[in-house]
CSV table of C-alpha atoms in Angstrom, one decimal:
chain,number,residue,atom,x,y,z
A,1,UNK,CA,0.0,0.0,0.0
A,2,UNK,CA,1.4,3.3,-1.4
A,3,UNK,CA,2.1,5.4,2.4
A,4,UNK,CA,0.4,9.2,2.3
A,5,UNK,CA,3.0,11.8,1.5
A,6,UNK,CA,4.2,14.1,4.9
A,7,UNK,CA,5.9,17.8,4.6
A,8,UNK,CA,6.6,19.5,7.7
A,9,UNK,CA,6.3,23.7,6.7
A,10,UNK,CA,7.2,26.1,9.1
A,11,UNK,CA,6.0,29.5,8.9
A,12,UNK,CA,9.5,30.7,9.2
A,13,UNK,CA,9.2,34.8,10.5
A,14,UNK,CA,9.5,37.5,13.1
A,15,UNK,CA,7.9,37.7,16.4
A,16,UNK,CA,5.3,40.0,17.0
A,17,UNK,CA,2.3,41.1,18.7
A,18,UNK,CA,-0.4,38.8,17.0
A,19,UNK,CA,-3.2,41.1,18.2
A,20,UNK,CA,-1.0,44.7,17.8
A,21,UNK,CA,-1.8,44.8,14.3
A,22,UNK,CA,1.0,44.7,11.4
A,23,UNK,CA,4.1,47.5,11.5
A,24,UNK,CA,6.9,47.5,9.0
A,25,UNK,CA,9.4,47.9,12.0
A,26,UNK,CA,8.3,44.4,13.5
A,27,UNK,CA,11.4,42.7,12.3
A,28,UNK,CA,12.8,41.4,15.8
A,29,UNK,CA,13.7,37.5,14.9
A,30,UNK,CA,15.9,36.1,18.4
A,31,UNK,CA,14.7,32.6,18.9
A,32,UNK,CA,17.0,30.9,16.0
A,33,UNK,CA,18.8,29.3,18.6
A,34,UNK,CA,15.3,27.7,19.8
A,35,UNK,CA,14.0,26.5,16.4
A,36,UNK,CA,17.3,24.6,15.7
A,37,UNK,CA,16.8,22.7,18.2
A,38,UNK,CA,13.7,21.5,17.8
A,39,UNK,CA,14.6,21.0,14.5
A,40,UNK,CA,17.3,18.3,14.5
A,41,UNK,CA,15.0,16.7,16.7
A,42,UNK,CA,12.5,16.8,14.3
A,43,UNK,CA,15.1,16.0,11.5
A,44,UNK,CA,16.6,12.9,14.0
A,45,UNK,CA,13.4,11.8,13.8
A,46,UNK,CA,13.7,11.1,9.3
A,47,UNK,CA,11.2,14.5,8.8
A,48,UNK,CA,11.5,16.7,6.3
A,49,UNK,CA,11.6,20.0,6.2
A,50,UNK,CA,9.8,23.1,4.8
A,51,UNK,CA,11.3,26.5,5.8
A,52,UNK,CA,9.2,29.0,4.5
A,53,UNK,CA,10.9,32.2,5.1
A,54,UNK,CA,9.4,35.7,5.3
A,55,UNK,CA,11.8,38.9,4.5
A,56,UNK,CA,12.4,39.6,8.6
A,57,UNK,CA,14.3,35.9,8.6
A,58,UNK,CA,16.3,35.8,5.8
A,59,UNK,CA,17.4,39.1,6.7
A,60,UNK,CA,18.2,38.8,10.2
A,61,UNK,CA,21.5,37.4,11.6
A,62,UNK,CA,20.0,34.8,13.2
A,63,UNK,CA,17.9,33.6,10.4
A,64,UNK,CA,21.0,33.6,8.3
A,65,UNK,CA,22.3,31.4,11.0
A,66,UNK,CA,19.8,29.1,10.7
A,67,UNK,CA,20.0,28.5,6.8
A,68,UNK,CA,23.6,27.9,7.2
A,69,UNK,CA,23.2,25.2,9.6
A,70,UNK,CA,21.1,23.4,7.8
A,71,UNK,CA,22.5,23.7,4.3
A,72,UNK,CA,25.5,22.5,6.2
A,73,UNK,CA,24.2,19.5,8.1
A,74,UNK,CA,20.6,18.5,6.8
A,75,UNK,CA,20.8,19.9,3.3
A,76,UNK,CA,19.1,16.8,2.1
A,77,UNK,CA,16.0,17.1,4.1
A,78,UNK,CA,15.3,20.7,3.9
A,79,UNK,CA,13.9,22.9,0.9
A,80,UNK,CA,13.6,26.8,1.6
A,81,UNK,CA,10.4,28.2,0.2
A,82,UNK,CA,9.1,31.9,0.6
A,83,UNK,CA,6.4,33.0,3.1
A,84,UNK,CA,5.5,36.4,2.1
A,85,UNK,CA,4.6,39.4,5.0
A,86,UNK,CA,4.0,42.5,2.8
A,87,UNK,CA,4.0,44.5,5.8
A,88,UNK,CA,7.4,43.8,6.4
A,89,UNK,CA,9.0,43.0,3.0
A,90,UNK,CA,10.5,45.8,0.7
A,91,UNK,CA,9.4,47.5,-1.7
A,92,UNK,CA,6.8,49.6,0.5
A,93,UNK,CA,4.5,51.6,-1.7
A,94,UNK,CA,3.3,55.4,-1.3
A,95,UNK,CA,0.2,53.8,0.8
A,96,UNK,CA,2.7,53.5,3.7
A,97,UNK,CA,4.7,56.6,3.5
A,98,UNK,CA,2.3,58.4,6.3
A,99,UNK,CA,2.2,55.7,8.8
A,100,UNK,CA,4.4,52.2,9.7
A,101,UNK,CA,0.9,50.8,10.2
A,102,UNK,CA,-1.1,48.8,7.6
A,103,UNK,CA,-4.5,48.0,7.4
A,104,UNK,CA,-5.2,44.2,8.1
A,105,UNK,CA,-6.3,44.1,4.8
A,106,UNK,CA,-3.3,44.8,3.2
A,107,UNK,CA,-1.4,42.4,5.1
A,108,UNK,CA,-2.7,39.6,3.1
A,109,UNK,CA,-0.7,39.8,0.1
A,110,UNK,CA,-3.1,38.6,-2.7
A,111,UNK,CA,-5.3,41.9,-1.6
A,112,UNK,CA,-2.6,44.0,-3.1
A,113,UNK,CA,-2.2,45.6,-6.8
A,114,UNK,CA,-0.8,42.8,-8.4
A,115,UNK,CA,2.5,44.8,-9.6
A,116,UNK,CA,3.2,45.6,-5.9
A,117,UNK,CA,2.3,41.6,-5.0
A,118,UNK,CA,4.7,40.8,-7.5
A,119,UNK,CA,7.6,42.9,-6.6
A,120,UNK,CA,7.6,42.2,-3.2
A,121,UNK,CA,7.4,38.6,-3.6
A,122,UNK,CA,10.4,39.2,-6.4
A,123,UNK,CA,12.3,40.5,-3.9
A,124,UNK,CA,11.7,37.9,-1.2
A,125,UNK,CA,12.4,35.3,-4.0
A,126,UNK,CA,16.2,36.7,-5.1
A,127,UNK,CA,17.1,37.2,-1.7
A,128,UNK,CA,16.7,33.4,-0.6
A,129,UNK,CA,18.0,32.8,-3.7
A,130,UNK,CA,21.4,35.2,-2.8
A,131,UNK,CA,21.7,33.0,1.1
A,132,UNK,CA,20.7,29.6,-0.3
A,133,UNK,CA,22.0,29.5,-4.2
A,134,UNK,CA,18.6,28.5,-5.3
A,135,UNK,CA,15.8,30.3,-6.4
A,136,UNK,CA,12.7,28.9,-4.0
A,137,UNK,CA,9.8,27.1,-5.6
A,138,UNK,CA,7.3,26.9,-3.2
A,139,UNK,CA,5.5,29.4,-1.7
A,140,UNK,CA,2.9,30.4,1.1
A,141,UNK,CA,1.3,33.5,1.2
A,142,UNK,CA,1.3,35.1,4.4
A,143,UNK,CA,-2.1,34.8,6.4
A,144,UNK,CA,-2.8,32.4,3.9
A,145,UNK,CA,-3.8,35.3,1.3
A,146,UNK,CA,-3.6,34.4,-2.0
A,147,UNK,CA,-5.9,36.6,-4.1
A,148,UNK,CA,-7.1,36.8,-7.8
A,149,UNK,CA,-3.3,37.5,-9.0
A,150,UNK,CA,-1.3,35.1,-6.9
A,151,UNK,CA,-1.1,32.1,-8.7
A,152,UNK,CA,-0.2,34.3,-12.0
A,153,UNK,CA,2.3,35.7,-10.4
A,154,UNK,CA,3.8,32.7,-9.1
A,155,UNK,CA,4.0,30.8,-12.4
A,156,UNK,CA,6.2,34.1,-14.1
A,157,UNK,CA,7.8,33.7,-10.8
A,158,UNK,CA,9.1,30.6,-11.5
A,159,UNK,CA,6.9,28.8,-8.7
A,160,UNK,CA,5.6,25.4,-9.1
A,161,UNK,CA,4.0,25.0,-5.5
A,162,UNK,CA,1.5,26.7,-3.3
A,163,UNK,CA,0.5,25.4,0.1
A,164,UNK,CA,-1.2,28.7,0.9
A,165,UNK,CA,-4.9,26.9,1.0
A,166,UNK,CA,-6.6,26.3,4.4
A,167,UNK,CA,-9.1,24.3,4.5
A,168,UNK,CA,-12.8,25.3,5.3
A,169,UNK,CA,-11.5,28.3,6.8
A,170,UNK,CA,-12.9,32.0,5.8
A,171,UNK,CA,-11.2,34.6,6.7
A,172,UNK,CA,-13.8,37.2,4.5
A,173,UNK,CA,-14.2,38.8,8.5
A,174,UNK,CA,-11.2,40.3,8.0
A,175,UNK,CA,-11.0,41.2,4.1
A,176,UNK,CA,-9.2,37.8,3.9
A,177,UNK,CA,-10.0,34.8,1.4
A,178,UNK,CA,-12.8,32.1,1.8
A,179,UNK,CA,-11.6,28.8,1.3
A,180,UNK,CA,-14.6,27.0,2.7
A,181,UNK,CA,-15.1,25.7,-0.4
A,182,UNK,CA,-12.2,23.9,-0.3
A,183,UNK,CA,-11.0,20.5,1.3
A,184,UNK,CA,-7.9,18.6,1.7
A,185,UNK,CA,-7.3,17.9,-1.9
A,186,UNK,CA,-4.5,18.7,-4.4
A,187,UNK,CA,-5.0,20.6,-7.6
A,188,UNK,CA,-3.6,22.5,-9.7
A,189,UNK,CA,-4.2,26.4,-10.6
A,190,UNK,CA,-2.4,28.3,-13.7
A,191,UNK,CA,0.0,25.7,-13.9
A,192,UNK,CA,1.3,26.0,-9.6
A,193,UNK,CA,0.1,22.5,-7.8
A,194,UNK,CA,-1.9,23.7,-4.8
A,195,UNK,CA,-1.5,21.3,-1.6
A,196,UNK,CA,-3.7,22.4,0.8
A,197,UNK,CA,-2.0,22.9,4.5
A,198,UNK,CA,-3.9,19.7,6.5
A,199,UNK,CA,-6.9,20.8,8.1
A,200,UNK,CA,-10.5,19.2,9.1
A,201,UNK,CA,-13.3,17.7,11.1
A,202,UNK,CA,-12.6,15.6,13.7
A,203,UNK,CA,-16.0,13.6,15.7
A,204,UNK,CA,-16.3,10.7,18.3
A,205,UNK,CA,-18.1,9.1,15.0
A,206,UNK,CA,-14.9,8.4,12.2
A,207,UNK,CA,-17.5,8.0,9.6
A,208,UNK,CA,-19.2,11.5,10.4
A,209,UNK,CA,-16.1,13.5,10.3
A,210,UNK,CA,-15.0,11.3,6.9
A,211,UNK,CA,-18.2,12.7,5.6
A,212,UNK,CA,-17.9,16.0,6.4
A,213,UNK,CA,-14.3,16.2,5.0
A,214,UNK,CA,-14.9,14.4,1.7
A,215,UNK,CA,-17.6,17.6,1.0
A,216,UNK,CA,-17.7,21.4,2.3
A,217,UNK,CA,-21.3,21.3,0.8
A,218,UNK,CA,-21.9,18.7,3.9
A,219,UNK,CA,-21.3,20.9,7.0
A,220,UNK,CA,-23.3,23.9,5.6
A,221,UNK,CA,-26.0,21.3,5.3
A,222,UNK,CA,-25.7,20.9,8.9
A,223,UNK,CA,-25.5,23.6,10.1
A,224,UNK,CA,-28.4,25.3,8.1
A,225,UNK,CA,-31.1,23.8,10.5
A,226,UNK,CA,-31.4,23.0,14.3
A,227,UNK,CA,-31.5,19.4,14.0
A,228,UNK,CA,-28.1,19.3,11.9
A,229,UNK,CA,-26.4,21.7,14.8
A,230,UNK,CA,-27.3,19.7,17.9
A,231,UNK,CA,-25.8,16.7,15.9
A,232,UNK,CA,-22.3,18.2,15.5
A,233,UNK,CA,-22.3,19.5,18.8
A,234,UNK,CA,-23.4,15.8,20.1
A,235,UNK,CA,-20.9,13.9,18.4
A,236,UNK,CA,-18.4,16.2,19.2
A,237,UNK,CA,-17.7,17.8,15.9
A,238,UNK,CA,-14.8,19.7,15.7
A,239,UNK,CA,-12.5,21.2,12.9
A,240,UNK,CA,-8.7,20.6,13.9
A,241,UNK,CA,-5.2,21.3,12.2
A,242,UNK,CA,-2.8,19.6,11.5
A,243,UNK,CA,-0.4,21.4,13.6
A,244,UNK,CA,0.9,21.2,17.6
A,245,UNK,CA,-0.3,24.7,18.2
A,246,UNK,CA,-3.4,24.4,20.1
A,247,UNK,CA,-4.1,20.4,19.1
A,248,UNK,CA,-2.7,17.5,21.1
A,249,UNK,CA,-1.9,13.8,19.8
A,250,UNK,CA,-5.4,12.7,20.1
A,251,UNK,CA,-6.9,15.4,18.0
A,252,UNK,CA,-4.2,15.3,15.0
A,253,UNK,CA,-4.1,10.9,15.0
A,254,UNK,CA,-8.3,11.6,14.5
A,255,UNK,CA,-7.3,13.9,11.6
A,256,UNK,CA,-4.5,11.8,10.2
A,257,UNK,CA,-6.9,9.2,10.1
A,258,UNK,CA,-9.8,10.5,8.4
A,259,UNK,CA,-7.9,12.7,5.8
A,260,UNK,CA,-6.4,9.1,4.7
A,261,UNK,CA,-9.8,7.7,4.6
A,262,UNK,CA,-10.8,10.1,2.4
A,263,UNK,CA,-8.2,10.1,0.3
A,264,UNK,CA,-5.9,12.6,0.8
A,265,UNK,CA,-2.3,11.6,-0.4
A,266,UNK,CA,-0.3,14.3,0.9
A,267,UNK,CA,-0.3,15.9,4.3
A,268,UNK,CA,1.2,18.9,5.5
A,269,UNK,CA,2.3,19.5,8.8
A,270,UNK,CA,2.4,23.1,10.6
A,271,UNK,CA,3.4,25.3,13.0
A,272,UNK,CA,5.4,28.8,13.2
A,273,UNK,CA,9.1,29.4,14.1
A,274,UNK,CA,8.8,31.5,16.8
A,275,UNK,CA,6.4,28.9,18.7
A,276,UNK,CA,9.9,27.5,19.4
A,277,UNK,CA,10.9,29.9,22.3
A,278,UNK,CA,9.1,31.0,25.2
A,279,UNK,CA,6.8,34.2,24.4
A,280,UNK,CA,7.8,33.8,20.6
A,281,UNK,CA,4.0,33.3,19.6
A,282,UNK,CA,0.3,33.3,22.1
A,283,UNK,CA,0.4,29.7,22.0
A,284,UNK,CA,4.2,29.6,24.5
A,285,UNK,CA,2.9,32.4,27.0
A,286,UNK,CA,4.2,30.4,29.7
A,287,UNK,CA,6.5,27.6,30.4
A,288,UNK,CA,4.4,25.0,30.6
A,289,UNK,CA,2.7,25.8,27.4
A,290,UNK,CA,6.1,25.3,25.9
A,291,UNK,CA,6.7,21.7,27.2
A,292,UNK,CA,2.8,21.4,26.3
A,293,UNK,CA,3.8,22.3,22.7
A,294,UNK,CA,6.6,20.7,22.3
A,295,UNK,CA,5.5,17.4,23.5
A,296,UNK,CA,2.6,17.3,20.9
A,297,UNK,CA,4.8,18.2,18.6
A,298,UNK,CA,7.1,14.9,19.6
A,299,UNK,CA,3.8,12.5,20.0
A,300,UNK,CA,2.3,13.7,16.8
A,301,UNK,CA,5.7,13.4,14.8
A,302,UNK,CA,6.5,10.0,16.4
A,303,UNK,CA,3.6,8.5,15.7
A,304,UNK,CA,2.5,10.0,12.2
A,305,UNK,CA,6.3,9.2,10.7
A,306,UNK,CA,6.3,5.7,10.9
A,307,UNK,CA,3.0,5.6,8.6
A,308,UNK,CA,4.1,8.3,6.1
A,309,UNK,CA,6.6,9.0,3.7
A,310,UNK,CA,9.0,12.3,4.4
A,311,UNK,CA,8.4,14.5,1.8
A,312,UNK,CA,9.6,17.8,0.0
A,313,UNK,CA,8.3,19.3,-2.4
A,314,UNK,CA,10.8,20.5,-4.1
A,315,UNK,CA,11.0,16.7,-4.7
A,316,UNK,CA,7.6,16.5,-6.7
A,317,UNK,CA,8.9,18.3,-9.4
């Protein structure tokens, strides 16, 4: 039996104030030290990994550090990719010439003019290129905001991968995309192979939560009447990622499990850099939340590797 495909990506960036909003000086990146670490453990383990870096890593010392390490020690199972932060990532247009602050909707990229989308990511892409002597090709757009230009810009980019697509999330609230029309399958858009990061519905019934990730169409049904919201909420419906950031063993191995059921041949695994260090993101506030995090992030791996295949995907191409 052919094993399901597993990437690890890390949302490779700057610390900031999650809730402060989004200000071009927010550069600070201390916790390379930290993410090292857990990443040889990680890499110990067979993973690969996904580092995709935003313009405050790859310009900071300590980001630098951490490409050299692993180009020098674990260059076969690591692939830098590009996370784009517009607020952050040179050039900066005339719209932020009278304050450092952007509107939240401009810090998904794909809501910018696509010439401004495009230079910045341009940017972001020669400068990875400069530290790691290859131009990346896969990308994920920062807040997961890919917009009506995106995947255009990716293929003159030279892109062939996106893994910007979340799963039955909308993020329309905040001027973001809607993507709850979209599950765990791969396709492909103006030539760029879209692999969705792995998110879904978990229940205490496998074959409900199979059903409602097969089809979006299948939890709107639900929850359009009374009858259809009692029984999510009695079967203990909930939608997970595939990530230790707020989910422990239990919840991902239910996940794992019914995205294979359904199907799904390649699963990505997520989390962000600076959840490596203590205060680096609001899911380490306080020690214990570290050793929480890092010990889902050890169950999960240990158990999940031994079923999949390591993947990058610089490798599909």
């Amino acid at each position: 039996m052919k094993k399901v495909k597993l990437s690890i990506v890390i949302h490779t960036e700057e610390e900031f104030d999650w809730a402060g909003g989004f200000n071009r000086h927010n550069t600070s990146v201390t916790h390379g030290k930290e993410l090292t670490e857990m990443c040889v453990d990680m890499l110990k383990l067979g993973c690969c990994i996904t580092f995709a870096m935003d313009w405050s890593f790859v310009t900071s010392e300590q980001g630098q550090n951490v490409i050299r390490f692993m180009q020098e020690n674990y260059t076969e199972q690591v692939e830098f990719a590009a996370h784009l932060h517009p607020w952050v990532n040179p050039p900066f247009d005339e719209q932020y010439s009278d304050t450092d602050n952007i509107d939240e909707k401009l810090s998904y990229p794909g809501n910018l003019p696509a010439e401004l989308e495009k230079a910045k990511l341009a940017m972001l892409t020669d400068k990875i290129a400069e530290l790691t002597g290859r131009s990346p090709t896969t990308y994920l757009a920062g807040r997961y905001g890919v917009g009506e230009n995106t995947y255009k810009i990716l293929s003159e980019l030279g892109y062939k991968v996106d893994v910007s697509i979340s799963p039955f999330a909308d993020f329309r609230h905040q001027d973001g995309p809607d993507f709850s029309n979209k599950n765990n399958a791969s396709f492909t858009q103006n030539g760029i192979k879209c692999i969705p990061h792995s998110s879904g519905y978990i229940s205490h019934i496998g074959v409900l939560a199979d059903w409602l990730n097969r089809d979006t169409a299948n939890l709107h049904n639900l929850n359009n009447n009374v009858v259809g919201k009692v029984i999510l909420k009695l079967l203990g419906v909930e939608r997970v990622r595939l990530s230790p950031e707020g989910f422990d063993e239990a919840q991902m191995k239910k996940l794992v499990a019914s995205l294979t059921r359904t199907g799904v041949e390649h699963l990505i695994y997520s989390f962000h850099s600076s959840t490596s260090k203590l205060g680096g993101s609001p899911y380490v506030e306080t020690k214990e939340s570290v050793q929480q995090m890092y010990k889902n992030n050890s169950d999960i791996l240990t158990t999940i590797t031994s079923v999949t295949t390591p993947s990058l995907f610089a490798d599909l191409l």
